[in-house]
Structure formats: C-alpha cells, structure tokens
PDB file of C-alpha atoms in Angstrom:
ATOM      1  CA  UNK A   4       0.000   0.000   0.000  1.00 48.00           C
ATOM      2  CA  UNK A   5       1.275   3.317  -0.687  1.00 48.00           C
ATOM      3  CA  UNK A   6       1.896   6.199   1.291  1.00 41.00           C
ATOM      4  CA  UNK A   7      -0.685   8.214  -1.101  1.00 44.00           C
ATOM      5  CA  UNK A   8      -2.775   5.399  -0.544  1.00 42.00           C
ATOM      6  CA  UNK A   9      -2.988   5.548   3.479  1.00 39.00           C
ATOM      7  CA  UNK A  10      -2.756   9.563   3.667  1.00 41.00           C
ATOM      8  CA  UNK A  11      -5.936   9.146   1.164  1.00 43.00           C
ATOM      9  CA  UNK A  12      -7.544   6.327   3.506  1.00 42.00           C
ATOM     10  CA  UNK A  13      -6.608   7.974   6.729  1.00 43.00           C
ATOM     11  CA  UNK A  14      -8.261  11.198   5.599  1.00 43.00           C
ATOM     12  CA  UNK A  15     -11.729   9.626   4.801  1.00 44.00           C
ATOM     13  CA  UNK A  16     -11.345   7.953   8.272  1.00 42.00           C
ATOM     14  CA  UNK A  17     -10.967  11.426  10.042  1.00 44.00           C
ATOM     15  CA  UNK A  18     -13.582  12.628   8.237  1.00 38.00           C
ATOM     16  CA  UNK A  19     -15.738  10.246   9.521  1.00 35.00           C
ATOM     17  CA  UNK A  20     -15.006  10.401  12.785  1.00 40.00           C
ATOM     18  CA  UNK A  21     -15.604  13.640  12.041  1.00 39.00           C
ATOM     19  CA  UNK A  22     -19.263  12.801  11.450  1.00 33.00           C
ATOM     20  CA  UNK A  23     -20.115  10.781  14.243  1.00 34.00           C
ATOM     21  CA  UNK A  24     -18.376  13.117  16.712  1.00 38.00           C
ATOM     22  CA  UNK A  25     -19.704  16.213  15.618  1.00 38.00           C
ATOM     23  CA  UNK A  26     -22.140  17.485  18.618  1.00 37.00           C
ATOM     24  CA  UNK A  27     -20.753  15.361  21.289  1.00 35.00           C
ATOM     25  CA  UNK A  28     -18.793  18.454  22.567  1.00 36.00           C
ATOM     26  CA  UNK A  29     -21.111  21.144  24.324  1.00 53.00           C
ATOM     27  CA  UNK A  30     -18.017  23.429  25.775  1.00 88.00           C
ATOM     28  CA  UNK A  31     -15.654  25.191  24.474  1.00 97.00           C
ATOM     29  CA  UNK A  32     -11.930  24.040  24.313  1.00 98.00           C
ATOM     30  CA  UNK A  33      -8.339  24.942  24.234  1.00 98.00           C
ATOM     31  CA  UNK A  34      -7.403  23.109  20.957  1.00 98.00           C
ATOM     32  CA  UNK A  35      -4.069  24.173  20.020  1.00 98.00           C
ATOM     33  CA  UNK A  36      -1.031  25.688  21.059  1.00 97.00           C
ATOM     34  CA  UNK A  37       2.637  26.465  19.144  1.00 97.00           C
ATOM     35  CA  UNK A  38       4.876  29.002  20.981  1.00 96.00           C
ATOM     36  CA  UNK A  39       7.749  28.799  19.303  1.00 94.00           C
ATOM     37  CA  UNK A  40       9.438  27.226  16.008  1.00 94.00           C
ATOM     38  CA  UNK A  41      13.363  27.244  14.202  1.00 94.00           C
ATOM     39  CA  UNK A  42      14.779  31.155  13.589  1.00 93.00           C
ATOM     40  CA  UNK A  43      12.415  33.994  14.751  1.00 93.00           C
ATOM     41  CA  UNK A  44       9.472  33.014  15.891  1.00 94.00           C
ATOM     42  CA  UNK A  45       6.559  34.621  13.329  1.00 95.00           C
ATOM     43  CA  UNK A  46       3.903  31.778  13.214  1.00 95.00           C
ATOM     44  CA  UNK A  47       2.155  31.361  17.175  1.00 96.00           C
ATOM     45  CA  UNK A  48      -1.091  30.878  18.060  1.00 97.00           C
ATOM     46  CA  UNK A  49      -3.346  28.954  20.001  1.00 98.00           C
ATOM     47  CA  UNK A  50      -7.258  28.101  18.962  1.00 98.00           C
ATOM     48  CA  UNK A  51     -10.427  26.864  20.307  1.00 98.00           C
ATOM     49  CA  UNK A  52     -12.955  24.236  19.628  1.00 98.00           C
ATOM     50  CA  UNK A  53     -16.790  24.565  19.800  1.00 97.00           C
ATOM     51  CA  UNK A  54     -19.816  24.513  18.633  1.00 96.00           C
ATOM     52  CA  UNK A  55     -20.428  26.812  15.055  1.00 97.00           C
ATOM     53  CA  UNK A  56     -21.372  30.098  16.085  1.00 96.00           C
ATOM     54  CA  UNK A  57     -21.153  29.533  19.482  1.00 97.00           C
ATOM     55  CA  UNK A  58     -20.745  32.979  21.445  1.00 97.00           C
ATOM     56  CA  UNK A  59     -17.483  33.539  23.510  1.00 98.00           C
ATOM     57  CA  UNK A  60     -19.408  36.430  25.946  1.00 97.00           C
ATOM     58  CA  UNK A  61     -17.511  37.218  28.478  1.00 97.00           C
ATOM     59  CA  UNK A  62     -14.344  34.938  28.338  1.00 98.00           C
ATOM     60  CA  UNK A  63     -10.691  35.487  27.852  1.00 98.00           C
ATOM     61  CA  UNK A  64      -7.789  33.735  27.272  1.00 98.00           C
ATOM     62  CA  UNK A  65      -5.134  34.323  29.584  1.00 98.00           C
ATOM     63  CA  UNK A  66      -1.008  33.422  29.450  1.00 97.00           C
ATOM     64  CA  UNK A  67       0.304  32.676  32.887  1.00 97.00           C
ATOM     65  CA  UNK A  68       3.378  32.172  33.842  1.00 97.00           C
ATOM     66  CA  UNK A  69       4.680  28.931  35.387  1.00 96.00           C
ATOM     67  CA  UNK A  70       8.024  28.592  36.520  1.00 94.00           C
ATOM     68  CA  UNK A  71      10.378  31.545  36.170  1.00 90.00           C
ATOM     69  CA  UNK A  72       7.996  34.292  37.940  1.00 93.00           C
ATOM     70  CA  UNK A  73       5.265  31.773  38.710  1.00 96.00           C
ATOM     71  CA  UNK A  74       1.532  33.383  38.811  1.00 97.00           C
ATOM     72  CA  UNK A  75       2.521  36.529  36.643  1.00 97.00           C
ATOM     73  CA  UNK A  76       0.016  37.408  33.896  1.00 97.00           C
ATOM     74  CA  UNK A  77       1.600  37.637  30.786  1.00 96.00           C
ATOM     75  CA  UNK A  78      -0.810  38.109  28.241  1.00 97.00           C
ATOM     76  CA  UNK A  79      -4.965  38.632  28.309  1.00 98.00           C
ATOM     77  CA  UNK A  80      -6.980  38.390  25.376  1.00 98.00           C
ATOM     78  CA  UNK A  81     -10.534  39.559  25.947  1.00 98.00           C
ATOM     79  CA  UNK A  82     -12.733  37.343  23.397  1.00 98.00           C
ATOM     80  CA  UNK A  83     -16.272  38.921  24.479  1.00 93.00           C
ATOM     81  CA  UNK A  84     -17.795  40.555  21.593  1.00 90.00           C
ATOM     82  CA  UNK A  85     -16.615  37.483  19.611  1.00 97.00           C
ATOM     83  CA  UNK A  86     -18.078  33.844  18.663  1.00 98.00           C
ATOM     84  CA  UNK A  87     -16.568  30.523  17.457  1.00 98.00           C
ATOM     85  CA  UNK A  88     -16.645  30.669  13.553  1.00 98.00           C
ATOM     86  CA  UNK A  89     -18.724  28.718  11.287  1.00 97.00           C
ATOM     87  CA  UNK A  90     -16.191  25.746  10.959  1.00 96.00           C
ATOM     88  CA  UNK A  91     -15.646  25.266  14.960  1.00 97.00           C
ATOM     89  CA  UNK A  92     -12.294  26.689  15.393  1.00 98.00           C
ATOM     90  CA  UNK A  93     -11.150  30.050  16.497  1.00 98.00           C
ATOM     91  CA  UNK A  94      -7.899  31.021  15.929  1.00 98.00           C
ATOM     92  CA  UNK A  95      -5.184  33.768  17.887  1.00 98.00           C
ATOM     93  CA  UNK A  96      -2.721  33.929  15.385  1.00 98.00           C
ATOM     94  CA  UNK A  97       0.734  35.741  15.680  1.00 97.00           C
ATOM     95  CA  UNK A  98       0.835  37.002  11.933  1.00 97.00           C
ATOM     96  CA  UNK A  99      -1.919  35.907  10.140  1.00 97.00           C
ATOM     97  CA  UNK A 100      -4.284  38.272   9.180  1.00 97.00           C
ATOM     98  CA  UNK A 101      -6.949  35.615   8.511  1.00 97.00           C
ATOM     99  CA  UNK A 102      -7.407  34.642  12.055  1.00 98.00           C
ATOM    100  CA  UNK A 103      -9.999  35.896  14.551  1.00 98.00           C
ATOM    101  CA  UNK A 104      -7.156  37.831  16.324  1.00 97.00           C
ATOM    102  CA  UNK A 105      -3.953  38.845  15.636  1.00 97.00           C
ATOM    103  CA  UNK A 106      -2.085  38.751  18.268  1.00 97.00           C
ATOM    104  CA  UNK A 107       1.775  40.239  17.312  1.00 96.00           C
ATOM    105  CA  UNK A 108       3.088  38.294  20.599  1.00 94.00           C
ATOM    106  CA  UNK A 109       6.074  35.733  21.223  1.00 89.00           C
ATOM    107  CA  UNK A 110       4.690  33.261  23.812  1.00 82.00           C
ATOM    108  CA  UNK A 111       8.204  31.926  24.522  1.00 77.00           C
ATOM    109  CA  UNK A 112       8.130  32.210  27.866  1.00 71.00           C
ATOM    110  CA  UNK A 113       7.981  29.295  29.232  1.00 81.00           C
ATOM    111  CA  UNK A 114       6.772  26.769  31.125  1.00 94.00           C
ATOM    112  CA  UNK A 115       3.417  28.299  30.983  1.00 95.00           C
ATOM    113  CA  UNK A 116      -0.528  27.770  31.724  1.00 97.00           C
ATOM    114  CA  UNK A 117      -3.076  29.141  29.246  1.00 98.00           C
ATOM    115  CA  UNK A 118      -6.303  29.235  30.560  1.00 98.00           C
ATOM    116  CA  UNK A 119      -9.482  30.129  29.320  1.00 98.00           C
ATOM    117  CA  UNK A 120     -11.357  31.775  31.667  1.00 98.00           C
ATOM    118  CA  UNK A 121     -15.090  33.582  32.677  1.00 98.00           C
ATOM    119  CA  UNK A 122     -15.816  36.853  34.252  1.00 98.00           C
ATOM    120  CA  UNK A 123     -11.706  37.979  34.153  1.00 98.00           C
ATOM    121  CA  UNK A 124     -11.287  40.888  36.301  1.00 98.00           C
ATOM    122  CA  UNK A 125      -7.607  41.471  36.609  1.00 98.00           C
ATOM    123  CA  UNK A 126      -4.985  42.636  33.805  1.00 98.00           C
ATOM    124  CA  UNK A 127      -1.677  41.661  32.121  1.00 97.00           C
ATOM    125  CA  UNK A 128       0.974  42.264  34.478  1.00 97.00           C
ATOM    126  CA  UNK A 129      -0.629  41.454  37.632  1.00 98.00           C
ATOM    127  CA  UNK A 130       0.950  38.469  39.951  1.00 98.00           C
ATOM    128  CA  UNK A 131      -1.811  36.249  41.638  1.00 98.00           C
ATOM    129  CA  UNK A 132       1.239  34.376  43.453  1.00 98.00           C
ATOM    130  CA  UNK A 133       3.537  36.826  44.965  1.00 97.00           C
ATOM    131  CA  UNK A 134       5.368  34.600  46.978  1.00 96.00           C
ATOM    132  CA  UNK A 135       5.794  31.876  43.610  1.00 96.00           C
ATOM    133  CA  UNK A 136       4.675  28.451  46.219  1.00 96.00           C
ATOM    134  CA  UNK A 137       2.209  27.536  43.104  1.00 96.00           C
ATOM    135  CA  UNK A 138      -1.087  28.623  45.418  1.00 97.00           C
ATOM    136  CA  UNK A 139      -2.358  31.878  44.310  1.00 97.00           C
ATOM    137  CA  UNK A 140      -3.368  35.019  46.602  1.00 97.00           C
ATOM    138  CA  UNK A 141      -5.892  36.119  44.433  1.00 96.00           C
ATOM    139  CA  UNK A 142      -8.105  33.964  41.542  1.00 97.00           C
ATOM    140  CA  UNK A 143      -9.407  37.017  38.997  1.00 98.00           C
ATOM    141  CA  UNK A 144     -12.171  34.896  37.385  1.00 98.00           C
ATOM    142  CA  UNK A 145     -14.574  33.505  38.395  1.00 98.00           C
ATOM    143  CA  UNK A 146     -14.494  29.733  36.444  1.00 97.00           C
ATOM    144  CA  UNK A 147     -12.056  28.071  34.111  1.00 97.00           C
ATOM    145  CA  UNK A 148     -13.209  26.842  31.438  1.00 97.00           C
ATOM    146  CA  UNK A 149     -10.528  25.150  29.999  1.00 98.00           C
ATOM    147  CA  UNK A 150      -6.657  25.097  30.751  1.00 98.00           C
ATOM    148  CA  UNK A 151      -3.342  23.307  29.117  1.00 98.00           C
ATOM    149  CA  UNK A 152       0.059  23.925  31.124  1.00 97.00           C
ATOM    150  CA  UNK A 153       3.428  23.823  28.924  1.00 97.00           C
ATOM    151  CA  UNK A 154       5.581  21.644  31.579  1.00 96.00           C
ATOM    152  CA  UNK A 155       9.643  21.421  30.982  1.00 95.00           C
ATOM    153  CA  UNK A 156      11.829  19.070  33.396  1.00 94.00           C
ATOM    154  CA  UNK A 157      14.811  20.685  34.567  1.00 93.00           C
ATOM    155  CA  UNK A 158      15.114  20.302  38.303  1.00 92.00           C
ATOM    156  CA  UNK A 159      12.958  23.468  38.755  1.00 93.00           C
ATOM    157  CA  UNK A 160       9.036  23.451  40.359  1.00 95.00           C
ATOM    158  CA  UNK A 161       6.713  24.488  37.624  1.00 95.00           C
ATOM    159  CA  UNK A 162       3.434  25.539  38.879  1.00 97.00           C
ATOM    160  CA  UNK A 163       0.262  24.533  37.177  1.00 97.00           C
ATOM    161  CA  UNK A 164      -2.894  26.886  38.194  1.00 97.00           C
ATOM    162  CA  UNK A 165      -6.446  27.011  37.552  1.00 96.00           C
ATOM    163  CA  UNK A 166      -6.019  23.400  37.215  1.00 95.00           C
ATOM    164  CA  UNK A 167      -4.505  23.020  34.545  1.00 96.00           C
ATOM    165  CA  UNK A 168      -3.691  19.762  32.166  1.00 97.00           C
ATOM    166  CA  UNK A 169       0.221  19.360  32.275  1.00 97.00           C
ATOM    167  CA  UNK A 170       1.466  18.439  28.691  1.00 97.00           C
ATOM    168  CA  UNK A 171       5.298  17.848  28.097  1.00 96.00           C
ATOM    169  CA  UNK A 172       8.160  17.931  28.182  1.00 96.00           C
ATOM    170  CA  UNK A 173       9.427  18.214  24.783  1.00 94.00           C
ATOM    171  CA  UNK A 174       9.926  14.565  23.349  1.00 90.00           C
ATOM    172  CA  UNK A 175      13.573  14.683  22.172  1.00 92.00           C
ATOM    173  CA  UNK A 176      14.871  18.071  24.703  1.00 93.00           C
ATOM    174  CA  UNK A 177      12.767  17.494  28.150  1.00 94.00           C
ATOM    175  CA  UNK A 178      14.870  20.504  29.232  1.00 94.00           C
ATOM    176  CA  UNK A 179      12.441  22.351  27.186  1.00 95.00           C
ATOM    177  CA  UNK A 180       8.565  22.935  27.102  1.00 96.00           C
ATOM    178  CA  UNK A 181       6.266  21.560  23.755  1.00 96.00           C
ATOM    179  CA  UNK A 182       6.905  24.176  21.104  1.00 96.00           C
ATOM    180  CA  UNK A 183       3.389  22.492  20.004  1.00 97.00           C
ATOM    181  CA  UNK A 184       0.648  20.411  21.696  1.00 97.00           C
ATOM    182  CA  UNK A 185      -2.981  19.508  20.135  1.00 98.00           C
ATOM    183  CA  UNK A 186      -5.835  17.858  20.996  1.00 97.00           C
ATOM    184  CA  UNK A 187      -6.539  14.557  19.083  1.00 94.00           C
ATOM    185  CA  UNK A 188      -8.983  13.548  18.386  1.00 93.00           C
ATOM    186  CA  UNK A 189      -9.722  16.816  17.438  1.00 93.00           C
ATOM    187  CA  UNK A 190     -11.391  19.354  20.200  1.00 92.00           C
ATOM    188  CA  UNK A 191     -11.689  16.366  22.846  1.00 92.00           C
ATOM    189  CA  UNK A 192      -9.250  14.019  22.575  1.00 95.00           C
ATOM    190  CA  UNK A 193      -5.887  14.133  24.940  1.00 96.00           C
ATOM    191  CA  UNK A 194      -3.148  16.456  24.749  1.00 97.00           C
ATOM    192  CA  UNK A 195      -0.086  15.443  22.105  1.00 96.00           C
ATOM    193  CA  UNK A 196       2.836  16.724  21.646  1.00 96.00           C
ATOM    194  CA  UNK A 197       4.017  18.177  18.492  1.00 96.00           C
ATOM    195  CA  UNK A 198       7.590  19.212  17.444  1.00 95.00           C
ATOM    196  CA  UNK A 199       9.601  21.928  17.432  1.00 95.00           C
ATOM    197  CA  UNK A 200      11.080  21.471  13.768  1.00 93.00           C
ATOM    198  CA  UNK A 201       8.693  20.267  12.220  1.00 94.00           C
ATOM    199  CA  UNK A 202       5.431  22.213  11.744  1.00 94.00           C
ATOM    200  CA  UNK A 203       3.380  19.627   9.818  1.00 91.00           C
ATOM    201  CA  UNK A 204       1.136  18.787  12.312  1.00 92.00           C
ATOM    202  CA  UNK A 205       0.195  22.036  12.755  1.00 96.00           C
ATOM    203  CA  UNK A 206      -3.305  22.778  11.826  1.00 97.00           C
ATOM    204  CA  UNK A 207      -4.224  25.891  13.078  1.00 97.00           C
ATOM    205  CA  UNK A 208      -7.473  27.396  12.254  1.00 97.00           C
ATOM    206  CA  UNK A 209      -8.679  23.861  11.357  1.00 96.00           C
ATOM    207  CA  UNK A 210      -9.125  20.128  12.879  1.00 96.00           C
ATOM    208  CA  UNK A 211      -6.227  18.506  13.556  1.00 93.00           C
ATOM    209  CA  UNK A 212      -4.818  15.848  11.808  1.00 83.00           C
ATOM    210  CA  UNK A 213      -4.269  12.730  14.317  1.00 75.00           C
ATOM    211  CA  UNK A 214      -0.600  12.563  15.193  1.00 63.00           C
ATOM    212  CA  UNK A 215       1.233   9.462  13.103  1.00 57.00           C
ATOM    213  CA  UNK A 216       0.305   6.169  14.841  1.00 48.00           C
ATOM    214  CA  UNK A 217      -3.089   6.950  15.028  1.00 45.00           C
ATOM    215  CA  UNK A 218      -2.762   7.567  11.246  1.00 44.00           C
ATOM    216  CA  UNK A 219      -1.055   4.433  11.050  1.00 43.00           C
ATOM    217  CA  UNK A 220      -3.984   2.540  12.493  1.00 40.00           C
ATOM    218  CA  UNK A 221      -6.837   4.288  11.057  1.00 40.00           C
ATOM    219  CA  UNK A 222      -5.282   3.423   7.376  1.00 44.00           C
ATOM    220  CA  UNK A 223      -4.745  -0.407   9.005  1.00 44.00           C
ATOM    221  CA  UNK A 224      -8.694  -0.207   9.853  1.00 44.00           C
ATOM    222  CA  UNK A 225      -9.488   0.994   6.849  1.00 40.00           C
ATOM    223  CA  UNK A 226      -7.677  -1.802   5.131  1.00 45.00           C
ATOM    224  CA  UNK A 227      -8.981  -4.372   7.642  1.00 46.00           C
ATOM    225  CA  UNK A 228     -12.717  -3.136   6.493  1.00 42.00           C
ATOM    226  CA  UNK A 229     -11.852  -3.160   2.911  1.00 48.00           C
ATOM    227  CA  UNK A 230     -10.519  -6.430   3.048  1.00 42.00           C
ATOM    228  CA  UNK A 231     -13.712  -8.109   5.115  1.00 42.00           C
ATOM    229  CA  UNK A 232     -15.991  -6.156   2.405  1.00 48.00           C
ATOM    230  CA  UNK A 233     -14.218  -7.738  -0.461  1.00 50.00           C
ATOM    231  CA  UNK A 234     -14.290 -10.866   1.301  1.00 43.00           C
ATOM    232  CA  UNK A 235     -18.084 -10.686   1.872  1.00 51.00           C
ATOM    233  CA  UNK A 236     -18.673  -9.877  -1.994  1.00 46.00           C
ATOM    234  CA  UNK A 237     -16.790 -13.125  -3.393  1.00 51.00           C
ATOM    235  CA  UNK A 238     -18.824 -15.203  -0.619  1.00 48.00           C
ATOM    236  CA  UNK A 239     -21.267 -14.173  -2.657  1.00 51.00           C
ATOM    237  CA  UNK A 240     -20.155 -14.136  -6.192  1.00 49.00           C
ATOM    238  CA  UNK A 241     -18.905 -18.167  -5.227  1.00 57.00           C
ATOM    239  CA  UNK A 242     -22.446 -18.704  -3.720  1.00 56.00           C
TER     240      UNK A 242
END
C-alpha cells in the first residue's frame, strides 16, 4: 500500500469520525497551542474548539506564567464581543491576518498555563502568586473553562494553576517545554505533543490531523474493512 494510498484512507477515516463526533462536545476548548518554532518566531497561536457560532461572551484567554515568575500574567486576550466561527475553530494567530485575532506576541516564555477563563477581572501584568509556592493570593475569574500547562523538566518546580492539564516535556529536549501540543482527536481528545522542527502537524485554524500512529492505524482499519468487504462480496459471487 502506498503512502498516497494511506494519507488518502486515513483522511476519509478522520472525516468520519468527524461525522459521528460532531455534537458530542457542548463546551468550548483549548485546541491548540505552538509558541515557538526554528529562527524567529513569526507563526504562534493557540485556537479553540466549539460549537459553530457559538458565542465567547464574556471569556478570555489568559497566558500565565509557570516557573520563572510563577503566577505573573503575561498576556490577556478579551474574546467577548466574539463567537466561534462557522467551521468550529477560532484562531489567535501571531501574523496571520486571517485569524480571529492577531495577536503580534512571542509566547516563549515558558513553562506556561493558558487558561481560558469567565468573568476575568484582573490585567496583564498582575501576579496572583507573589510569593511563587504555586497557590495563588488572588483567583481574577470567576471559572475556568478550559486550561493546558506547557511543563519542561529541569530540576525546577513548575506551577500549574487554575487546574490546569500538564502536557510535556518536549519529546527529544525534556529541558524544554512543547513548542506544540494539540488535541486529538480533534477538540476532545488528549493532549499530544508536536515538534519543534517540524510544523506539519500544525493545523491551526482547522481540525487537527491525528498525530502518526493513530494515522497508522486508522489506514490499518481501513484496510482491515476493505478487506472483510471484499471478502463478503466473493462469498457471494462463489455462492
């Protein structure tokens, strides 16, 4: 079989998982999330999953920090007057203009937590954990909604908040954070890790592509049903 052959297959199987997943998700996600690629970093972003349409009132998107200057707030993104597009994914994108927002900002600082948030009432800059133990003084919201922390290992304490889903380290430097992590299956599935090289994964603005042994396995089940149909028709045909 060909590697044409089992991109082709495993596309028609995401597709239709596509179809009998579509509405099992009520809430809104964090789907995505690159912070940082090879030479200067132009192509960031992180995106949500929902339903079509569905409004983002009074939510934001918040960058906290999690190990060097744990609990700062470095970046809020106030998404209230907007709404998940037609195609279920809203996308904060460093450069593009095509995306929902355009954000001009280098999230490499890392680790990090970005949460998505209700009823935000604090500001970039402020420091809900003055005294960095990981438990904050003050909570500026008043629910998460949804939360992915960018975890490194290198000896240091890194501080998850809002509850948070640690993701990482990087697979080949664990010094570092992810420069990538998704969600597959697409806007429920667990946390994966993409690389920091290699930006093929990367889907933002659009469902993600399952990372390569689940590729691997859809083509195989694919096959596995193509082969049982064929079977089936020359029971037939000898019948």
């Amino acid at each position: 079989m060909t590697p044409r052959i089992l991109i082709r297959m495993a596309r028609r199987a995401l597709f239709v998982s596509l179809i009998f997943t579509s509405g099992v998700s009520e809430a809104i996600t964090i789907n995505e999330v690159r912070i940082s690629q090879p030479g200067i970093d132009t192509d960031n972003f992180w995106e949500l999953a929902g339903v079509p349409n569905e409004s983002l009132a009074g939510l934001s998107l918040l960058n906290i920090s999690g190990e060097f200057d744990p609990g700062l707030i470095n970046f809020v993104y106030d998404l209230d007057p907007l709404s998940i597009p037609a195609d279920g994914h809203f996308l904060a994108h460093q450069t593009d203009a095509s995306a929902e927002i355009v954000t001009g900002d280098d999230y490499f600082i890392t680790p990090a937590n970005f949460l998505l948030v209700s009823g935000f009432t604090g500001a970039a800059g402020d420091d809900i954990d003055t005294d960095n133990d990981g438990t904050p003084e003050s909570i500026p919201w008043t629910s998460v909604i949804d939360g992915v922390f960018l975890i490194n290992v290198n000896g240091l304490t890194d501080y998850p908040y809002g509850g948070s889903t640690p993701v990482g380290p990087d697979s080949i430097l664990p010094i570092f954070t992810p420069a990538h992590v998704f969600r597959s299956p697409d806007g429920t599935g667990a946390w994966r890790v993409g690389f920091f090289n290699d930006l093929s994964l990367d889907t933002p603005g659009t469902a993600n592509v399952p990372e390569p042994t689940t590729l691997l396995l859809m083509s195989l089940g694919l096959a596995g049903l193509g082969f049982a149909r064929r079977h089936r028709l020359n029971a037939r045909v000898d019948a």
